[in-house]
PDB file of C-alpha atoms in Angstrom:
ATOM      1  CA  UNK A   5     -59.431  34.984  50.722  1.00 69.00           C
ATOM      2  CA  UNK A   6     -62.264  33.331  53.243  1.00 87.00           C
ATOM      3  CA  UNK A   7     -63.228  29.776  52.324  1.00 96.00           C
ATOM      4  CA  UNK A   8     -65.814  27.561  53.343  1.00 96.00           C
ATOM      5  CA  UNK A   9     -65.203  23.932  52.352  1.00 97.00           C
ATOM      6  CA  UNK A  10     -60.885  24.256  51.699  1.00 98.00           C
ATOM      7  CA  UNK A  11     -57.938  25.447  53.657  1.00 98.00           C
ATOM      8  CA  UNK A  12     -54.896  27.192  52.153  1.00 98.00           C
ATOM      9  CA  UNK A  13     -51.978  27.670  53.925  1.00 98.00           C
ATOM     10  CA  UNK A  14     -48.152  28.995  52.810  1.00 97.00           C
ATOM     11  CA  UNK A  15     -44.874  27.321  53.843  1.00 97.00           C
ATOM     12  CA  UNK A  16     -42.633  28.645  51.852  1.00 97.00           C
ATOM     13  CA  UNK A  17     -42.382  28.057  48.222  1.00 97.00           C
ATOM     14  CA  UNK A  18     -45.411  25.642  49.021  1.00 98.00           C
ATOM     15  CA  UNK A  19     -48.884  26.278  48.858  1.00 98.00           C
ATOM     16  CA  UNK A  20     -51.585  23.552  50.624  1.00 98.00           C
ATOM     17  CA  UNK A  21     -54.741  23.315  49.327  1.00 98.00           C
ATOM     18  CA  UNK A  22     -56.970  20.931  51.776  1.00 98.00           C
ATOM     19  CA  UNK A  23     -60.181  19.548  51.093  1.00 98.00           C
ATOM     20  CA  UNK A  24     -61.866  20.399  54.194  1.00 98.00           C
ATOM     21  CA  UNK A  25     -65.198  18.519  54.514  1.00 97.00           C
ATOM     22  CA  UNK A  26     -63.728  14.806  56.032  1.00 96.00           C
ATOM     23  CA  UNK A  27     -67.172  14.224  57.997  1.00 95.00           C
ATOM     24  CA  UNK A  28     -68.534  13.871  54.234  1.00 96.00           C
ATOM     25  CA  UNK A  29     -65.727  11.944  52.790  1.00 97.00           C
ATOM     26  CA  UNK A  30     -64.281  15.334  51.724  1.00 97.00           C
ATOM     27  CA  UNK A  31     -66.853  15.248  48.634  1.00 95.00           C
ATOM     28  CA  UNK A  32     -66.278  18.119  46.641  1.00 93.00           C
ATOM     29  CA  UNK A  33     -69.505  20.368  46.183  1.00 92.00           C
ATOM     30  CA  UNK A  34     -70.432  23.123  44.007  1.00 92.00           C
ATOM     31  CA  UNK A  35     -69.119  25.586  46.336  1.00 93.00           C
ATOM     32  CA  UNK A  36     -65.720  23.803  46.828  1.00 96.00           C
ATOM     33  CA  UNK A  37     -65.356  23.099  43.311  1.00 93.00           C
ATOM     34  CA  UNK A  38     -65.342  27.178  42.586  1.00 95.00           C
ATOM     35  CA  UNK A  39     -63.616  27.595  45.616  1.00 97.00           C
ATOM     36  CA  UNK A  40     -60.497  25.430  44.189  1.00 98.00           C
ATOM     37  CA  UNK A  41     -60.828  27.132  40.940  1.00 97.00           C
ATOM     38  CA  UNK A  42     -60.481  30.714  42.605  1.00 97.00           C
ATOM     39  CA  UNK A  43     -57.768  29.890  45.498  1.00 98.00           C
ATOM     40  CA  UNK A  44     -55.548  28.175  42.517  1.00 98.00           C
ATOM     41  CA  UNK A  45     -56.377  31.460  39.946  1.00 96.00           C
ATOM     42  CA  UNK A  46     -54.920  33.312  43.223  1.00 97.00           C
ATOM     43  CA  UNK A  47     -51.498  31.435  43.101  1.00 97.00           C
ATOM     44  CA  UNK A  48     -51.427  31.659  39.571  1.00 95.00           C
ATOM     45  CA  UNK A  49     -51.029  35.406  39.639  1.00 95.00           C
ATOM     46  CA  UNK A  50     -48.061  35.535  42.487  1.00 96.00           C
ATOM     47  CA  UNK A  51     -44.644  34.199  42.819  1.00 93.00           C
ATOM     48  CA  UNK A  52     -44.384  33.255  46.183  1.00 96.00           C
ATOM     49  CA  UNK A  53     -45.170  30.083  45.453  1.00 97.00           C
ATOM     50  CA  UNK A  54     -43.753  27.274  43.441  1.00 97.00           C
ATOM     51  CA  UNK A  55     -45.448  24.046  44.437  1.00 98.00           C
ATOM     52  CA  UNK A  56     -49.109  23.607  45.269  1.00 98.00           C
ATOM     53  CA  UNK A  57     -49.613  20.386  47.340  1.00 98.00           C
ATOM     54  CA  UNK A  58     -53.240  18.946  46.973  1.00 98.00           C
ATOM     55  CA  UNK A  59     -54.681  16.650  50.062  1.00 98.00           C
ATOM     56  CA  UNK A  60     -57.878  15.968  52.105  1.00 98.00           C
ATOM     57  CA  UNK A  61     -58.595  16.685  55.735  1.00 98.00           C
ATOM     58  CA  UNK A  62     -58.309  13.875  58.539  1.00 96.00           C
ATOM     59  CA  UNK A  63     -56.846  10.652  58.029  1.00 95.00           C
ATOM     60  CA  UNK A  64     -59.292   8.809  55.728  1.00 97.00           C
ATOM     61  CA  UNK A  65     -60.485  10.198  53.057  1.00 98.00           C
ATOM     62  CA  UNK A  66     -58.668  12.015  50.204  1.00 98.00           C
ATOM     63  CA  UNK A  67     -61.953  12.437  48.639  1.00 97.00           C
ATOM     64  CA  UNK A  68     -64.621  10.685  47.261  1.00 96.00           C
ATOM     65  CA  UNK A  69     -66.229  12.138  44.342  1.00 90.00           C
ATOM     66  CA  UNK A  70     -68.482  14.742  44.162  1.00 84.00           C
ATOM     67  CA  UNK A  71     -72.092  15.600  45.837  1.00 77.00           C
ATOM     68  CA  UNK A  72     -74.869  16.042  43.875  1.00 67.00           C
ATOM     69  CA  UNK A  73     -76.873  17.081  46.459  1.00 70.00           C
ATOM     70  CA  UNK A  74     -78.615  20.898  46.216  1.00 65.00           C
ATOM     71  CA  UNK A  75     -77.755  21.188  42.454  1.00 64.00           C
ATOM     72  CA  UNK A  76     -80.508  23.221  40.237  1.00 68.00           C
ATOM     73  CA  UNK A  77     -82.931  20.525  38.391  1.00 70.00           C
ATOM     74  CA  UNK A  78     -82.069  21.317  34.681  1.00 68.00           C
ATOM     75  CA  UNK A  79     -80.313  19.252  31.641  1.00 62.00           C
ATOM     76  CA  UNK A  80     -78.431  22.508  31.386  1.00 65.00           C
ATOM     77  CA  UNK A  81     -75.113  23.952  32.574  1.00 65.00           C
ATOM     78  CA  UNK A  82     -76.239  25.016  36.375  1.00 64.00           C
ATOM     79  CA  UNK A  83     -77.616  21.400  36.734  1.00 59.00           C
ATOM     80  CA  UNK A  84     -74.046  20.232  36.459  1.00 73.00           C
ATOM     81  CA  UNK A  85     -71.313  19.736  39.000  1.00 80.00           C
ATOM     82  CA  UNK A  86     -68.511  22.021  37.900  1.00 85.00           C
ATOM     83  CA  UNK A  87     -65.665  19.497  38.384  1.00 89.00           C
ATOM     84  CA  UNK A  88     -64.413  21.046  35.532  1.00 89.00           C
ATOM     85  CA  UNK A  89     -63.771  24.181  36.835  1.00 90.00           C
ATOM     86  CA  UNK A  90     -61.176  22.301  39.404  1.00 93.00           C
ATOM     87  CA  UNK A  91     -59.703  20.075  36.498  1.00 93.00           C
ATOM     88  CA  UNK A  92     -59.366  23.273  33.945  1.00 92.00           C
ATOM     89  CA  UNK A  93     -57.553  25.298  37.017  1.00 95.00           C
ATOM     90  CA  UNK A  94     -55.045  23.096  37.941  1.00 96.00           C
ATOM     91  CA  UNK A  95     -54.264  21.865  34.405  1.00 92.00           C
ATOM     92  CA  UNK A  96     -53.272  25.962  33.424  1.00 91.00           C
ATOM     93  CA  UNK A  97     -51.771  26.630  36.673  1.00 95.00           C
ATOM     94  CA  UNK A  98     -47.940  26.863  35.293  1.00 94.00           C
ATOM     95  CA  UNK A  99     -47.101  25.712  38.880  1.00 97.00           C
ATOM     96  CA  UNK A 100     -46.234  21.572  39.850  1.00 98.00           C
ATOM     97  CA  UNK A 101     -49.526  20.274  41.664  1.00 98.00           C
ATOM     98  CA  UNK A 102     -49.060  17.032  43.807  1.00 98.00           C
ATOM     99  CA  UNK A 103     -51.856  15.394  45.297  1.00 98.00           C
ATOM    100  CA  UNK A 104     -50.952  13.922  48.780  1.00 98.00           C
ATOM    101  CA  UNK A 105     -53.809  11.365  49.188  1.00 98.00           C
ATOM    102  CA  UNK A 106     -54.204  10.458  52.354  1.00 98.00           C
ATOM    103  CA  UNK A 107     -56.996   8.208  52.252  1.00 98.00           C
ATOM    104  CA  UNK A 108     -59.831   7.066  50.129  1.00 98.00           C
ATOM    105  CA  UNK A 109     -59.438   8.396  46.572  1.00 98.00           C
ATOM    106  CA  UNK A 110     -62.734   7.135  44.843  1.00 97.00           C
ATOM    107  CA  UNK A 111     -64.714   8.367  41.407  1.00 94.00           C
ATOM    108  CA  UNK A 112     -63.992  12.143  41.190  1.00 93.00           C
ATOM    109  CA  UNK A 113     -62.027  11.750  44.270  1.00 96.00           C
ATOM    110  CA  UNK A 114     -59.404   9.418  42.246  1.00 97.00           C
ATOM    111  CA  UNK A 115     -60.182  11.330  38.870  1.00 96.00           C
ATOM    112  CA  UNK A 116     -58.722  14.732  40.846  1.00 97.00           C
ATOM    113  CA  UNK A 117     -55.735  12.758  41.773  1.00 98.00           C
ATOM    114  CA  UNK A 118     -55.260  11.730  38.238  1.00 97.00           C
ATOM    115  CA  UNK A 119     -55.459  15.140  37.232  1.00 96.00           C
ATOM    116  CA  UNK A 120     -52.383  16.577  39.211  1.00 98.00           C
ATOM    117  CA  UNK A 121     -49.134  16.738  37.890  1.00 98.00           C
ATOM    118  CA  UNK A 122     -48.003  14.205  40.220  1.00 98.00           C
ATOM    119  CA  UNK A 123     -49.369  11.927  43.288  1.00 98.00           C
ATOM    120  CA  UNK A 124     -48.034  10.533  46.748  1.00 98.00           C
ATOM    121  CA  UNK A 125     -49.978   8.434  48.768  1.00 98.00           C
ATOM    122  CA  UNK A 126     -49.580   6.691  52.043  1.00 98.00           C
ATOM    123  CA  UNK A 127     -49.522   2.778  51.990  1.00 98.00           C
ATOM    124  CA  UNK A 128     -52.971   2.449  53.384  1.00 98.00           C
ATOM    125  CA  UNK A 129     -54.975   4.715  50.609  1.00 98.00           C
ATOM    126  CA  UNK A 130     -57.517   3.215  48.203  1.00 98.00           C
ATOM    127  CA  UNK A 131     -58.283   4.356  44.864  1.00 98.00           C
ATOM    128  CA  UNK A 132     -61.341   3.083  42.928  1.00 97.00           C
ATOM    129  CA  UNK A 133     -63.640   4.109  39.726  1.00 95.00           C
ATOM    130  CA  UNK A 134     -66.966   3.606  40.971  1.00 92.00           C
ATOM    131  CA  UNK A 135     -69.314   5.949  38.387  1.00 86.00           C
ATOM    132  CA  UNK A 136     -70.971   2.986  36.191  1.00 85.00           C
ATOM    133  CA  UNK A 137     -71.790   1.081  39.851  1.00 85.00           C
ATOM    134  CA  UNK A 138     -73.671   4.406  41.352  1.00 77.00           C
ATOM    135  CA  UNK A 139     -75.506   6.316  38.499  1.00 78.00           C
ATOM    136  CA  UNK A 140     -72.421   8.361  37.040  1.00 79.00           C
ATOM    137  CA  UNK A 141     -69.750   8.654  35.039  1.00 82.00           C
ATOM    138  CA  UNK A 142     -66.557  11.235  33.913  1.00 80.00           C
ATOM    139  CA  UNK A 143     -66.218  10.717  29.932  1.00 77.00           C
ATOM    140  CA  UNK A 144     -63.172  13.573  29.805  1.00 81.00           C
ATOM    141  CA  UNK A 145     -60.408  13.978  32.179  1.00 88.00           C
ATOM    142  CA  UNK A 146     -61.386  10.466  34.101  1.00 91.00           C
ATOM    143  CA  UNK A 147     -61.232   8.282  31.327  1.00 92.00           C
ATOM    144  CA  UNK A 148     -58.580   9.992  28.841  1.00 91.00           C
ATOM    145  CA  UNK A 149     -55.812  10.803  31.370  1.00 93.00           C
ATOM    146  CA  UNK A 150     -56.461   7.608  32.818  1.00 95.00           C
ATOM    147  CA  UNK A 151     -55.860   6.174  29.867  1.00 96.00           C
ATOM    148  CA  UNK A 152     -52.410   8.051  29.608  1.00 94.00           C
ATOM    149  CA  UNK A 153     -51.946   6.537  32.802  1.00 96.00           C
ATOM    150  CA  UNK A 154     -52.033   2.581  32.662  1.00 97.00           C
ATOM    151  CA  UNK A 155     -52.902   2.155  29.088  1.00 97.00           C
ATOM    152  CA  UNK A 156     -56.536   1.921  27.232  1.00 97.00           C
ATOM    153  CA  UNK A 157     -57.138  -1.371  28.116  1.00 98.00           C
ATOM    154  CA  UNK A 158     -56.488  -1.312  32.086  1.00 97.00           C
ATOM    155  CA  UNK A 159     -58.119   1.838  32.341  1.00 96.00           C
ATOM    156  CA  UNK A 160     -61.170   0.616  30.339  1.00 96.00           C
ATOM    157  CA  UNK A 161     -61.259  -2.298  33.034  1.00 97.00           C
ATOM    158  CA  UNK A 162     -60.834   0.106  35.944  1.00 96.00           C
ATOM    159  CA  UNK A 163     -64.498   1.865  34.497  1.00 95.00           C
ATOM    160  CA  UNK A 164     -66.230  -0.983  33.092  1.00 96.00           C
ATOM    161  CA  UNK A 165     -65.079  -3.358  36.819  1.00 96.00           C
ATOM    162  CA  UNK A 166     -64.819  -0.831  39.339  1.00 96.00           C
ATOM    163  CA  UNK A 167     -61.845  -2.576  41.178  1.00 97.00           C
ATOM    164  CA  UNK A 168     -60.559  -1.370  44.488  1.00 97.00           C
ATOM    165  CA  UNK A 169     -56.908  -0.382  44.444  1.00 98.00           C
ATOM    166  CA  UNK A 170     -53.954  -0.504  47.203  1.00 98.00           C
ATOM    167  CA  UNK A 171     -51.769   2.370  46.917  1.00 98.00           C
ATOM    168  CA  UNK A 172     -48.954  -0.255  45.907  1.00 98.00           C
ATOM    169  CA  UNK A 173     -51.073  -1.711  43.155  1.00 98.00           C
ATOM    170  CA  UNK A 174     -51.636   1.962  41.965  1.00 98.00           C
ATOM    171  CA  UNK A 175     -48.197   2.271  41.775  1.00 98.00           C
ATOM    172  CA  UNK A 176     -47.201  -0.858  40.003  1.00 98.00           C
ATOM    173  CA  UNK A 177     -49.834   0.232  37.173  1.00 98.00           C
ATOM    174  CA  UNK A 178     -48.626   3.696  37.042  1.00 98.00           C
ATOM    175  CA  UNK A 179     -51.914   5.452  38.943  1.00 98.00           C
ATOM    176  CA  UNK A 180     -49.688   7.205  41.389  1.00 98.00           C
ATOM    177  CA  UNK A 181     -45.763   8.423  41.756  1.00 98.00           C
ATOM    178  CA  UNK A 182     -44.768   7.444  45.174  1.00 98.00           C
ATOM    179  CA  UNK A 183     -45.880   5.511  48.511  1.00 98.00           C
ATOM    180  CA  UNK A 184     -45.207   6.302  51.709  1.00 98.00           C
ATOM    181  CA  UNK A 185     -45.882   5.042  55.079  1.00 98.00           C
ATOM    182  CA  UNK A 186     -49.322   6.617  56.769  1.00 98.00           C
ATOM    183  CA  UNK A 187     -47.125   8.298  59.336  1.00 98.00           C
ATOM    184  CA  UNK A 188     -44.610  10.300  57.124  1.00 98.00           C
ATOM    185  CA  UNK A 189     -47.086  11.015  54.322  1.00 98.00           C
ATOM    186  CA  UNK A 190     -47.048  14.875  55.704  1.00 98.00           C
ATOM    187  CA  UNK A 191     -43.636  14.848  55.640  1.00 98.00           C
ATOM    188  CA  UNK A 192     -42.557  12.753  52.544  1.00 98.00           C
ATOM    189  CA  UNK A 193     -44.767  15.193  50.758  1.00 98.00           C
ATOM    190  CA  UNK A 194     -43.285  18.480  52.429  1.00 98.00           C
ATOM    191  CA  UNK A 195     -39.675  16.777  50.743  1.00 98.00           C
ATOM    192  CA  UNK A 196     -41.604  16.077  47.379  1.00 98.00           C
ATOM    193  CA  UNK A 197     -42.848  19.462  47.345  1.00 98.00           C
ATOM    194  CA  UNK A 198     -39.561  21.048  48.235  1.00 98.00           C
ATOM    195  CA  UNK A 199     -37.495  18.763  45.652  1.00 97.00           C
ATOM    196  CA  UNK A 200     -39.529  20.479  42.737  1.00 97.00           C
ATOM    197  CA  UNK A 201     -39.261  23.847  43.996  1.00 97.00           C
ATOM    198  CA  UNK A 202     -35.403  23.742  43.744  1.00 96.00           C
ATOM    199  CA  UNK A 203     -35.777  23.085  40.060  1.00 96.00           C
ATOM    200  CA  UNK A 204     -36.571  26.183  37.423  1.00 94.00           C
ATOM    201  CA  UNK A 205     -39.721  27.853  38.023  1.00 94.00           C
ATOM    202  CA  UNK A 206     -40.015  28.792  34.085  1.00 92.00           C
ATOM    203  CA  UNK A 207     -38.528  25.169  33.093  1.00 93.00           C
ATOM    204  CA  UNK A 208     -41.109  23.651  35.207  1.00 94.00           C
ATOM    205  CA  UNK A 209     -43.878  26.087  33.590  1.00 93.00           C
ATOM    206  CA  UNK A 210     -42.762  25.225  29.998  1.00 91.00           C
ATOM    207  CA  UNK A 211     -42.761  21.717  30.479  1.00 92.00           C
ATOM    208  CA  UNK A 212     -46.300  21.532  32.175  1.00 93.00           C
ATOM    209  CA  UNK A 213     -47.665  23.482  29.035  1.00 90.00           C
ATOM    210  CA  UNK A 214     -45.956  21.070  26.871  1.00 90.00           C
ATOM    211  CA  UNK A 215     -47.822  18.178  28.227  1.00 90.00           C
ATOM    212  CA  UNK A 216     -50.897  20.238  28.435  1.00 87.00           C
ATOM    213  CA  UNK A 217     -50.806  21.306  24.756  1.00 86.00           C
ATOM    214  CA  UNK A 218     -51.039  17.463  23.611  1.00 83.00           C
ATOM    215  CA  UNK A 219     -54.558  17.305  25.198  1.00 79.00           C
ATOM    216  CA  UNK A 220     -55.842  21.419  25.764  1.00 79.00           C
ATOM    217  CA  UNK A 221     -56.368  22.542  21.789  1.00 79.00           C
ATOM    218  CA  UNK A 222     -55.505  25.665  21.269  1.00 80.00           C
ATOM    219  CA  UNK A 223     -55.960  26.796  25.115  1.00 80.00           C
ATOM    220  CA  UNK A 224     -53.257  23.817  25.922  1.00 79.00           C
ATOM    221  CA  UNK A 225     -51.018  25.731  23.090  1.00 80.00           C
ATOM    222  CA  UNK A 226     -51.757  28.966  23.941  1.00 82.00           C
ATOM    223  CA  UNK A 227     -50.003  28.154  27.814  1.00 80.00           C
ATOM    224  CA  UNK A 228     -46.877  27.587  26.005  1.00 80.00           C
ATOM    225  CA  UNK A 229     -46.916  30.209  23.019  1.00 83.00           C
ATOM    226  CA  UNK A 230     -48.748  33.135  24.765  1.00 83.00           C
ATOM    227  CA  UNK A 231     -48.215  32.593  28.558  1.00 81.00           C
ATOM    228  CA  UNK A 232     -44.546  32.091  27.958  1.00 82.00           C
ATOM    229  CA  UNK A 233     -43.147  32.982  25.047  1.00 84.00           C
ATOM    230  CA  UNK A 234     -45.051  36.484  25.213  1.00 84.00           C
ATOM    231  CA  UNK A 235     -44.056  37.735  28.019  1.00 83.00           C
ATOM    232  CA  UNK A 236     -40.480  36.615  27.591  1.00 86.00           C
ATOM    233  CA  UNK A 237     -40.492  38.441  23.814  1.00 87.00           C
ATOM    234  CA  UNK A 238     -42.113  41.636  25.368  1.00 88.00           C
ATOM    235  CA  UNK A 239     -38.747  42.851  27.002  1.00 88.00           C
ATOM    236  CA  UNK A 240     -36.467  42.100  23.997  1.00 91.00           C
ATOM    237  CA  UNK A 241     -34.893  44.729  22.158  1.00 93.00           C
ATOM    238  CA  UNK A 242     -36.911  43.737  19.302  1.00 93.00           C
ATOM    239  CA  UNK A 243     -40.219  44.245  21.034  1.00 91.00           C
ATOM    240  CA  UNK A 244     -38.992  47.747  22.245  1.00 93.00           C
ATOM    241  CA  UNK A 245     -37.902  49.182  18.834  1.00 92.00           C
ATOM    242  CA  UNK A 246     -41.504  47.978  17.016  1.00 92.00           C
ATOM    243  CA  UNK A 247     -43.096  49.742  20.215  1.00 93.00           C
ATOM    244  CA  UNK A 248     -41.194  52.705  20.011  1.00 94.00           C
ATOM    245  CA  UNK A 249     -41.260  53.061  16.213  1.00 95.00           C
ATOM    246  CA  UNK A 250     -44.647  52.924  15.900  1.00 93.00           C
ATOM    247  CA  UNK A 251     -45.247  55.687  18.435  1.00 95.00           C
ATOM    248  CA  UNK A 252     -42.834  57.763  16.899  1.00 96.00           C
ATOM    249  CA  UNK A 253     -44.226  56.962  13.557  1.00 95.00           C
ATOM    250  CA  UNK A 254     -41.327  55.934  12.192  1.00 94.00           C
ATOM    251  CA  UNK A 255     -39.576  53.174  10.304  1.00 95.00           C
ATOM    252  CA  UNK A 256     -37.706  50.465  12.878  1.00 94.00           C
ATOM    253  CA  UNK A 257     -34.336  50.050  13.500  1.00 94.00           C
ATOM    254  CA  UNK A 258     -34.030  46.213  12.248  1.00 93.00           C
ATOM    255  CA  UNK A 259     -30.494  45.950  13.672  1.00 94.00           C
ATOM    256  CA  UNK A 260     -32.237  45.736  17.342  1.00 91.00           C
ATOM    257  CA  UNK A 261     -34.278  42.629  16.295  1.00 92.00           C
ATOM    258  CA  UNK A 262     -33.521  39.148  17.434  1.00 85.00           C
ATOM    259  CA  UNK A 263     -31.483  40.154  20.298  1.00 80.00           C
TER     260      UNK A 263
END
């Protein structure tokens, strides 16, 4: 699939999505949001990739938020930058997603790394929420997920006062997982991804589904009960016998149930 504002590369079990607007801080646009969604949907349907890395092009910016220029002038859906398309795609993907923060992660860019399952960052990276000081906000993933990561009081401070955080400070408060020297980010990200890829894919999918069930409501629970359990059930003797007995219009052989 060809993309305009992102790139996608596969390296064994690792798939890397790169936000590719370095001249504009890798800000996401309507097009980029949809491209990330579409790319992840493609990854969801194949078994080559076991871990996804999300990063930014260049060495200054991971992502500094969303560009709202060019949006339709309406209060309805078309006039809202479709960031939820990205966040929901990352959330429902049954494979772990690593944010590799290569520079500033600001506003929606910080929310984007929070939505990813784990985050590794270079030492010089900067993290910040800026919505209320710039005429915007993220009253959803950006608030609830931040509260989960750093606690309610600290999350409110980050949203109300908008302080800048170094990578070391972000790690200290639980906003990110790992900090590495700038020159080692790519190598350490690959090591991290391969470390995760060695784990059981079904087990990781089940764990991610369980985490997401907390906030995901029916959708989150369905990722566990439908996507994971149903697929396993269809291969059982019970399911095969019930299908056969229904087709043959006979009573099922219950001795095959539960096996």
